[in-house]
Short mmCIF file of C-alpha atoms in Angstrom, two decimals:
data_model
loop_
_atom_site.label_atom_id
_atom_site.label_comp_id
_atom_site.label_asym_id
_atom_site.label_seq_id
_atom_site.Cartn_x
_atom_site.Cartn_y
_atom_site.Cartn_z
CA UNK A 1 -0.05 0.22 -0.03
CA UNK A 2 1.63 2.81 -1.08
CA UNK A 3 -0.54 5.78 -0.06
CA UNK A 4 1.11 8.27 2.22
CA UNK A 5 0.20 7.69 5.62
CA UNK A 6 -1.15 10.81 7.58
CA UNK A 7 -1.24 10.62 10.80
CA UNK A 8 -2.83 12.09 13.99
CA UNK A 9 0.94 13.03 15.02
CA UNK A 10 3.37 15.74 14.16
CA UNK A 11 5.35 12.76 12.54
CA UNK A 12 5.32 10.41 15.05
CA UNK A 13 3.50 7.84 13.07
CA UNK A 14 5.44 9.08 9.78
CA UNK A 15 8.54 8.81 11.33
CA UNK A 16 7.86 4.99 12.52
CA UNK A 17 6.68 4.49 8.71
CA UNK A 18 10.68 5.69 7.71
CA UNK A 19 12.20 3.14 10.19
CA UNK A 20 9.96 0.70 8.15
CA UNK A 21 10.76 1.94 4.87
CA UNK A 22 14.59 2.06 5.75
CA UNK A 23 14.81 -0.92 7.85
CA UNK A 24 17.20 -3.66 6.45
CA UNK A 25 14.78 -6.44 6.76
CA UNK A 26 11.98 -7.22 9.18
CA UNK A 27 13.42 -8.56 12.14
CA UNK A 28 14.61 -4.84 12.73
CA UNK A 29 10.95 -3.80 13.65
CA UNK A 30 10.60 -7.08 15.41
CA UNK A 31 14.20 -5.49 17.77
CA UNK A 32 12.24 -2.55 18.82
CA UNK A 33 8.74 -4.74 19.59
CA UNK A 34 11.15 -6.84 21.91
CA UNK A 35 13.59 -4.61 23.30
CA UNK A 36 12.21 -2.50 26.52
CA UNK A 37 11.99 1.01 26.70
CA UNK A 38 15.21 2.89 27.88
CA UNK A 39 14.89 4.50 31.47
CA UNK A 40 15.82 8.04 30.98
CA UNK A 41 14.90 11.01 32.94
CA UNK A 42 14.37 12.35 29.84
CA UNK A 43 11.91 11.45 29.16
CA UNK A 44 9.16 14.25 30.03
CA UNK A 45 11.60 16.31 27.84
CA UNK A 46 11.17 14.48 24.83
CA UNK A 47 7.86 13.73 22.47
CA UNK A 48 4.80 12.78 23.96
CA UNK A 49 1.87 11.99 21.21
CA UNK A 50 -1.20 11.78 24.12
CA UNK A 51 -2.07 12.49 27.96
CA UNK A 52 -4.83 10.82 29.69
CA UNK A 53 -6.11 11.00 33.50
CA UNK A 54 -5.99 7.75 35.39
CA UNK A 55 -8.41 8.91 38.52
CA UNK A 56 -5.92 11.71 39.80
CA UNK A 57 -2.84 10.59 37.79
CA UNK A 58 -1.95 11.78 34.60
CA UNK A 59 -0.24 9.09 31.93
CA UNK A 60 1.45 10.19 29.32
CA UNK A 61 3.23 8.26 26.39
CA UNK A 62 5.38 9.08 23.39
CA UNK A 63 8.47 7.96 20.96
CA UNK A 64 11.18 4.85 22.18
CA UNK A 65 7.91 3.68 24.08
CA UNK A 66 7.94 6.13 26.77
CA UNK A 67 5.66 6.29 29.43
CA UNK A 68 5.44 8.36 32.38
CA UNK A 69 3.30 9.39 35.11
CA UNK A 70 2.78 12.26 37.25
CA UNK A 71 0.69 12.22 41.13
CA UNK A 72 1.20 16.11 41.23
CA UNK A 73 -0.32 17.85 38.40
CA UNK A 74 3.00 17.41 36.43
CA UNK A 75 5.34 19.28 38.63
CA UNK A 76 7.79 15.73 38.69
CA UNK A 77 7.43 12.23 36.95
CA UNK A 78 8.06 8.76 36.85
CA UNK A 79 8.50 6.59 34.08
CA UNK A 80 6.91 3.11 33.35
CA UNK A 81 8.42 -0.24 32.37
CA UNK A 82 7.50 -0.92 28.97
CA UNK A 83 8.35 -3.62 27.18
CA UNK A 84 8.73 -2.39 23.65
CA UNK A 85 10.56 0.73 22.18
CA UNK A 86 8.40 1.50 19.69
CA UNK A 87 6.79 5.25 19.49
CA UNK A 88 3.43 5.23 21.19
CA UNK A 89 0.63 7.23 19.78
CA UNK A 90 -2.33 7.10 22.25
CA UNK A 91 -3.50 6.04 25.51
CA UNK A 92 -6.82 5.58 27.40
CA UNK A 93 -7.97 4.07 30.62
CA UNK A 94 -11.25 2.16 31.05
CA UNK A 95 -10.84 2.20 35.17
CA UNK A 96 -8.64 4.51 37.21
CA UNK A 97 -5.92 1.55 36.99
CA UNK A 98 -6.67 -0.51 33.62
CA UNK A 99 -5.13 1.48 30.90
CA UNK A 100 -4.34 0.81 27.07
CA UNK A 101 -1.40 2.04 25.27
CA UNK A 102 -1.00 1.56 21.08
CA UNK A 103 1.35 3.03 18.80
CA UNK A 104 3.93 1.91 16.06
CA UNK A 105 4.01 -2.03 14.72
CA UNK A 106 0.35 -2.16 15.89
CA UNK A 107 1.00 -2.61 19.30
CA UNK A 108 -0.98 -2.62 22.19
CA UNK A 109 -0.04 -2.39 25.61
CA UNK A 110 -2.16 -3.31 28.85
CA UNK A 111 -1.49 -1.77 32.84
CA UNK A 112 -3.39 -2.99 35.77
CA UNK A 113 -1.17 -0.33 38.08
CA UNK A 114 -2.23 2.81 36.66
CA UNK A 115 0.80 2.91 34.09
CA UNK A 116 3.70 1.80 36.42
CA UNK A 117 4.13 -1.28 34.30
CA UNK A 118 2.56 -2.61 31.15
CA UNK A 119 2.54 -5.97 29.38
CA UNK A 120 2.46 -6.71 25.74
CA UNK A 121 -1.05 -7.85 24.21
CA UNK A 122 -0.97 -7.35 20.75
CA UNK A 123 1.47 -6.60 17.46
CA UNK A 124 0.52 -5.50 14.04
CA UNK A 125 1.66 -9.22 13.10
CA UNK A 126 -1.36 -10.37 14.94
CA UNK A 127 -3.74 -7.36 13.82
CA UNK A 128 -2.66 -8.20 10.32
CA UNK A 129 -3.59 -12.37 10.66
CA UNK A 130 -6.80 -11.00 12.26
CA UNK A 131 -7.74 -8.92 9.11
CA UNK A 132 -6.87 -11.08 6.67
CA UNK A 133 -8.80 -13.78 7.83
CA UNK A 134 -11.37 -11.59 8.04
CA UNK A 135 -10.70 -10.84 4.70
CA UNK A 136 -10.91 -14.33 3.75
CA UNK A 137 -14.65 -14.86 5.00
CA UNK A 138 -15.82 -11.67 3.20
CA UNK A 139 -13.96 -13.73 -0.04
CA UNK A 140 -15.91 -16.73 0.52
CA UNK A 141 -19.17 -15.38 1.44
CA UNK A 142 -18.45 -12.88 -1.71
CA UNK A 143 -18.20 -16.13 -3.99
CA UNK A 144 -21.23 -17.93 -2.44
CA UNK A 145 -23.07 -14.33 -3.66
CA UNK A 146 -21.77 -14.71 -6.91
CA UNK A 147 -22.90 -18.70 -7.15
CA UNK A 148 -26.62 -17.68 -6.62
CA UNK A 149 -27.08 -14.22 -8.13
CA UNK A 150 -28.71 -13.51 -11.07
CA UNK A 151 -26.66 -12.78 -14.52
CA UNK A 152 -27.82 -9.50 -14.20
CA UNK A 153 -25.92 -8.70 -10.78
CA UNK A 154 -22.87 -11.27 -11.11
CA UNK A 155 -20.69 -8.78 -13.10
CA UNK A 156 -21.02 -5.65 -9.86
CA UNK A 157 -20.24 -8.56 -7.71
CA UNK A 158 -17.31 -10.01 -9.48
CA UNK A 159 -15.50 -6.25 -9.44
CA UNK A 160 -15.94 -6.47 -5.58
CA UNK A 161 -14.64 -9.61 -5.09
CA UNK A 162 -11.44 -8.67 -7.60
CA UNK A 163 -10.99 -5.82 -4.75
CA UNK A 164 -11.40 -8.03 -1.64
CA UNK A 165 -8.58 -9.71 -3.30
CA UNK A 166 -6.68 -7.29 -4.28
CA UNK A 167 -6.89 -5.68 -0.65
CA UNK A 168 -6.12 -9.31 0.87
CA UNK A 169 -2.91 -9.68 -1.28
CA UNK A 170 -2.02 -6.15 -0.42
CA UNK A 171 -2.42 -7.06 3.70
CA UNK A 172 -0.43 -10.67 2.94
CA UNK A 173 2.55 -8.22 1.31
CA UNK A 174 2.55 -6.08 4.14
CA UNK A 175 2.73 -9.17 6.37
CA UNK A 176 5.88 -10.27 4.58
CA UNK A 177 7.12 -7.03 5.59
CA UNK A 178 7.07 -7.08 9.14
CA UNK A 179 4.54 -4.81 11.19
CA UNK A 180 5.07 -1.73 9.99
CA UNK A 181 1.48 -0.37 10.43
CA UNK A 182 0.97 2.22 13.47
CA UNK A 183 -2.45 1.76 15.66
CA UNK A 184 -3.42 5.52 16.55
CA UNK A 185 -6.38 5.92 18.62
CA UNK A 186 -7.81 3.30 21.76
CA UNK A 187 -10.67 3.69 23.55
CA UNK A 188 -12.13 1.65 26.39
CA UNK A 189 -15.08 1.60 28.71
CA UNK A 190 -14.16 -0.76 31.55
CA UNK A 191 -11.50 -3.22 31.84
CA UNK A 192 -13.30 -5.31 29.54
CA UNK A 193 -14.77 -3.60 26.58
CA UNK A 194 -12.74 -1.24 23.72
CA UNK A 195 -11.54 -0.60 20.48
CA UNK A 196 -8.55 0.59 18.65
CA UNK A 197 -8.21 2.09 15.37
CA UNK A 198 -5.13 2.98 13.26
CA UNK A 199 -4.14 3.45 9.53
CA UNK A 200 -5.15 1.87 6.64
CA UNK A 201 -8.59 1.52 8.15
CA UNK A 202 -7.57 -0.47 10.95
CA UNK A 203 -10.07 -1.03 13.78
CA UNK A 204 -9.92 -4.08 16.23
CA UNK A 205 -12.39 -4.52 19.37
CA UNK A 206 -12.08 -6.96 22.47
CA UNK A 207 -14.58 -8.06 24.83
CA UNK A 208 -12.38 -9.14 27.71
CA UNK A 209 -9.40 -6.39 27.99
CA UNK A 210 -7.52 -7.51 25.55
CA UNK A 211 -7.17 -11.09 25.75
CA UNK A 212 -8.49 -11.66 22.31
CA UNK A 213 -9.63 -9.07 19.63
CA UNK A 214 -11.60 -9.21 16.87
CA UNK A 215 -11.04 -7.32 13.54
CA UNK A 216 -13.96 -4.62 13.15
CA UNK A 217 -13.19 -3.17 9.71
CA UNK A 218 -16.43 -4.93 8.03
CA UNK A 219 -18.47 -3.48 10.36
CA UNK A 220 -17.22 0.17 8.87
CA UNK A 221 -18.36 1.76 5.32
CA UNK A 222 -14.69 2.30 4.33
CA UNK A 223 -13.87 0.67 1.28
CA UNK A 224 -10.92 2.57 0.55
CA UNK A 225 -9.54 1.74 3.80
CA UNK A 226 -8.62 5.82 4.45
CA UNK A 227 -6.67 5.45 7.81
CA UNK A 228 -8.67 5.89 11.15
CA UNK A 229 -7.12 8.69 13.56
CA UNK A 230 -9.01 8.79 17.03
CA UNK A 231 -11.98 7.51 18.46
CA UNK A 232 -14.33 8.97 21.60
CA UNK A 233 -16.69 8.20 23.54
CA UNK A 234 -19.86 11.16 23.44
CA UNK A 235 -21.93 12.06 26.20
CA UNK A 236 -25.07 10.32 25.89
CA UNK A 237 -23.74 6.80 25.07
CA UNK A 238 -22.45 6.98 21.69
CA UNK A 239 -18.96 6.83 19.82
CA UNK A 240 -17.42 8.75 17.19
CA UNK A 241 -14.39 7.77 14.86
CA UNK A 242 -12.88 10.44 12.35
CA UNK A 243 -10.23 9.76 10.05
CA UNK A 244 -8.64 10.38 6.60
CA UNK A 245 -10.49 11.78 3.86
CA UNK A 246 -13.08 13.48 6.14
CA UNK A 247 -14.39 10.12 7.62
CA UNK A 248 -16.99 10.34 10.76
CA UNK A 249 -18.06 6.84 11.78
CA UNK A 250 -20.99 7.21 14.73
CA UNK A 251 -21.88 4.34 16.91
CA UNK A 252 -24.72 4.14 19.01
CA UNK A 253 -24.73 0.98 20.10
CA UNK A 254 -21.31 0.38 22.39
CA UNK A 255 -19.93 -0.23 18.72
CA UNK A 256 -21.93 -3.23 17.79
CA UNK A 257 -22.58 -1.35 14.17
CA UNK A 258 -21.62 1.88 12.85
CA UNK A 259 -22.74 4.32 10.45
CA UNK A 260 -21.05 6.47 8.29
CA UNK A 261 -21.80 10.63 8.72
CA UNK A 262 -21.60 12.96 5.39
CA UNK A 263 -18.57 15.18 6.26
CA UNK A 264 -18.85 18.83 5.16
CA UNK A 265 -14.84 18.78 5.31
CA UNK A 266 -13.26 15.86 2.54
CA UNK A 267 -9.44 16.50 4.50
CA UNK A 268 -7.76 14.59 7.18
CA UNK A 269 -9.42 14.77 10.67
CA UNK A 270 -7.14 14.07 13.50
CA UNK A 271 -9.18 14.11 16.95
CA UNK A 272 -12.54 14.43 17.94
CA UNK A 273 -14.44 14.60 21.58
CA UNK A 274 -17.85 15.56 22.94
CA UNK A 275 -18.39 18.33 24.37
CA UNK A 276 -19.77 17.50 27.14
CA UNK A 277 -23.52 18.04 26.16
CA UNK A 278 -25.49 15.17 25.33
CA UNK A 279 -24.47 14.03 21.27
CA UNK A 280 -22.76 16.71 20.33
CA UNK A 281 -19.63 16.36 18.98
CA UNK A 282 -16.58 18.64 18.08
CA UNK A 283 -14.52 16.88 15.58
CA UNK A 284 -10.97 18.75 14.08
CA UNK A 285 -7.87 18.20 12.14
CA UNK A 286 -5.84 19.52 8.94
CA UNK A 287 -5.67 23.40 8.38
CA UNK A 288 -7.56 23.92 11.90
CA UNK A 289 -10.79 22.86 10.17
CA UNK A 290 -13.28 21.91 13.37
CA UNK A 291 -16.75 20.65 12.72
CA UNK A 292 -19.41 20.89 15.35
CA UNK A 293 -22.63 18.96 15.72
CA UNK A 294 -25.54 18.85 17.94
CA UNK A 295 -27.27 15.63 16.76
CA UNK A 296 -24.46 13.10 16.76
CA UNK A 297 -22.67 13.98 12.96
CA UNK A 298 -26.36 13.89 10.80
CA UNK A 299 -25.83 17.70 10.55
CA UNK A 300 -22.70 19.80 10.88
CA UNK A 301 -21.73 23.17 10.83
CA UNK A 302 -17.94 24.35 10.75
CA UNK A 303 -16.43 25.94 13.29
CA UNK A 304 -14.60 29.59 12.38
CA UNK A 305 -10.66 29.24 13.12
CA UNK A 306 -8.41 31.71 11.50
CA UNK A 307 -5.19 30.09 13.31
CA UNK A 308 -5.09 27.50 10.44
CA UNK A 309 -2.71 25.13 12.15
CA UNK A 310 -3.79 21.45 12.38
CA UNK A 311 -5.59 20.46 15.60
CA UNK A 312 -4.49 17.15 16.70
CA UNK A 313 -5.98 16.72 20.32
CA UNK A 314 -8.96 18.79 22.62
CA UNK A 315 -10.56 18.53 26.01
CA UNK A 316 -13.36 19.77 28.23
CA UNK A 317 -12.52 20.71 31.54
CA UNK A 318 -15.05 20.57 34.46
CA UNK A 319 -16.47 24.02 34.06
CA UNK A 320 -17.56 23.60 30.64
CA UNK A 321 -14.48 25.47 28.75
CA UNK A 322 -13.16 23.24 25.43
CA UNK A 323 -9.73 23.71 24.65
CA UNK A 324 -7.61 22.14 21.61
CA UNK A 325 -3.91 22.07 20.90
CA UNK A 326 -2.05 21.63 17.36
CA UNK A 327 1.00 22.88 15.73
CA UNK A 328 2.91 25.54 15.69
CA UNK A 329 2.29 25.80 19.71
CA UNK A 330 -1.54 26.24 19.20
CA UNK A 331 -3.89 26.68 21.70
CA UNK A 332 -7.56 27.42 21.13
CA UNK A 333 -10.26 27.90 23.70
CA UNK A 334 -13.75 28.37 24.11
CA UNK A 335 -16.04 29.17 26.70
CA UNK A 336 -19.27 29.41 24.66
CA UNK A 337 -19.93 26.01 24.10
CA UNK A 338 -17.86 25.77 20.93
CA UNK A 339 -19.25 28.77 19.09
CA UNK A 340 -16.23 30.49 18.87
CA UNK A 341 -12.79 29.98 20.04
CA UNK A 342 -9.85 32.44 21.43
CA UNK A 343 -6.60 31.73 20.05
CA UNK A 344 -2.76 31.48 21.44
CA UNK A 345 0.48 30.98 19.93
CA UNK A 346 3.05 29.87 22.55
CA UNK A 347 6.46 31.77 22.08
CA UNK A 348 8.06 28.50 21.47
CA UNK A 349 6.10 27.02 18.65
CA UNK A 350 6.81 23.72 19.47
CA UNK A 351 3.78 21.51 18.08
CA UNK A 352 1.20 20.46 20.71
CA UNK A 353 -0.14 16.71 20.84
CA UNK A 354 -2.62 16.54 23.35
CA UNK A 355 -3.75 18.24 26.78
CA UNK A 356 -5.72 17.68 30.18
CA UNK A 357 -6.90 20.01 32.50
CA UNK A 358 -5.50 20.42 35.90
CA UNK A 359 -5.76 22.11 39.36
CA UNK A 360 -7.80 25.37 38.98
CA UNK A 361 -7.75 26.52 35.03
CA UNK A 362 -4.63 25.22 34.50
CA UNK A 363 -3.68 22.98 31.63
CA UNK A 364 -0.47 20.22 30.91
CA UNK A 365 0.06 20.41 27.69
CA UNK A 366 2.48 17.55 26.29
CA UNK A 367 4.01 17.45 22.48
CA UNK A 368 7.30 18.18 20.81
CA UNK A 369 9.12 19.56 23.43
CA UNK A 370 8.27 17.15 26.16
CA UNK A 371 5.22 18.22 29.35
CA UNK A 372 4.69 22.25 30.24
CA UNK A 373 2.06 22.85 32.48
CA UNK A 374 0.28 26.53 31.86
CA UNK A 375 -1.96 28.56 32.54
CA UNK A 376 -5.69 28.31 30.63
CA UNK A 377 -4.33 30.23 27.64
CA UNK A 378 -1.36 27.94 26.96
CA UNK A 379 1.18 30.36 28.62
CA UNK A 380 4.22 28.61 30.73
CA UNK A 381 3.61 28.23 34.62
CA UNK A 382 6.85 26.89 35.17
#
């Protein structure tokens, strides 16, 4: 698959792809899956791609398998024990202690102690094998449909069968190279039920805390296998996924089934959040485009944004403030339910990948230059 990977990171996933392209053989990728992350005091100052709350603890993930955690609003940090040294792109907790992190080479990591130690649950090889098995089932079912179809319908079905076979052969070729495709998003409802999403339409579901996974790609209307960049829970109980080429998918039954939503923007969307209000979705991405819906994506309006920088992540504070962060040190804040945003550009212009509300109205941001604690506008406090 030669299509360029456009990812939610500033280049984090693309960095991983370049490692794959220039690796002398698949075993080089296996090495970083099998090599534990190095312990270093510099981890809080290096590239971090995501940060979330695990109870009162903050957990952040980033390059070289770094996972760090803080129990004092980001003033001090400890580093978790991680069995891989691949770049990690996203993290989520289903409970205060049970969390999952995903990243390059299709890795899925699990913690039971709020980020202090992690175990490897899945690799890109496992994910590819699941996807290939799923495609084989679809091909077998399509062949049966062709046998039973009237002559007038056989032509279209045979074209669809050819597409399935072509996609499966591409997957098999990728598997020969090694586990190169990154996972980019993760969401867990509790310590059992969750999803991971990623490049080339990857989506996997577990109902047993990651002990087993099912390929969920056939449940998504995404025939071109566009990248899926982010997944989020929406107030009221729905789930939303966004991705490349304006992809927006919504589920109202815990992810059992998904509906494709029409998007007013056809570029890449890198993040999606709920606003705290029932059925409200805020999606955002390339060139600062922001889409807002009050009815689970059936209707959208574009939110004005003169900043123009790509947006990577967002969060809603307890008081309802919505903060979005992105490339070029961009921090956008709304106090009126996403009707409008005030913009601030940090002086260092370093890209920001994720944001977490901390004490008072302060923020903790992570990105190119590691961890920073700021005021509500994004100005440094330390």
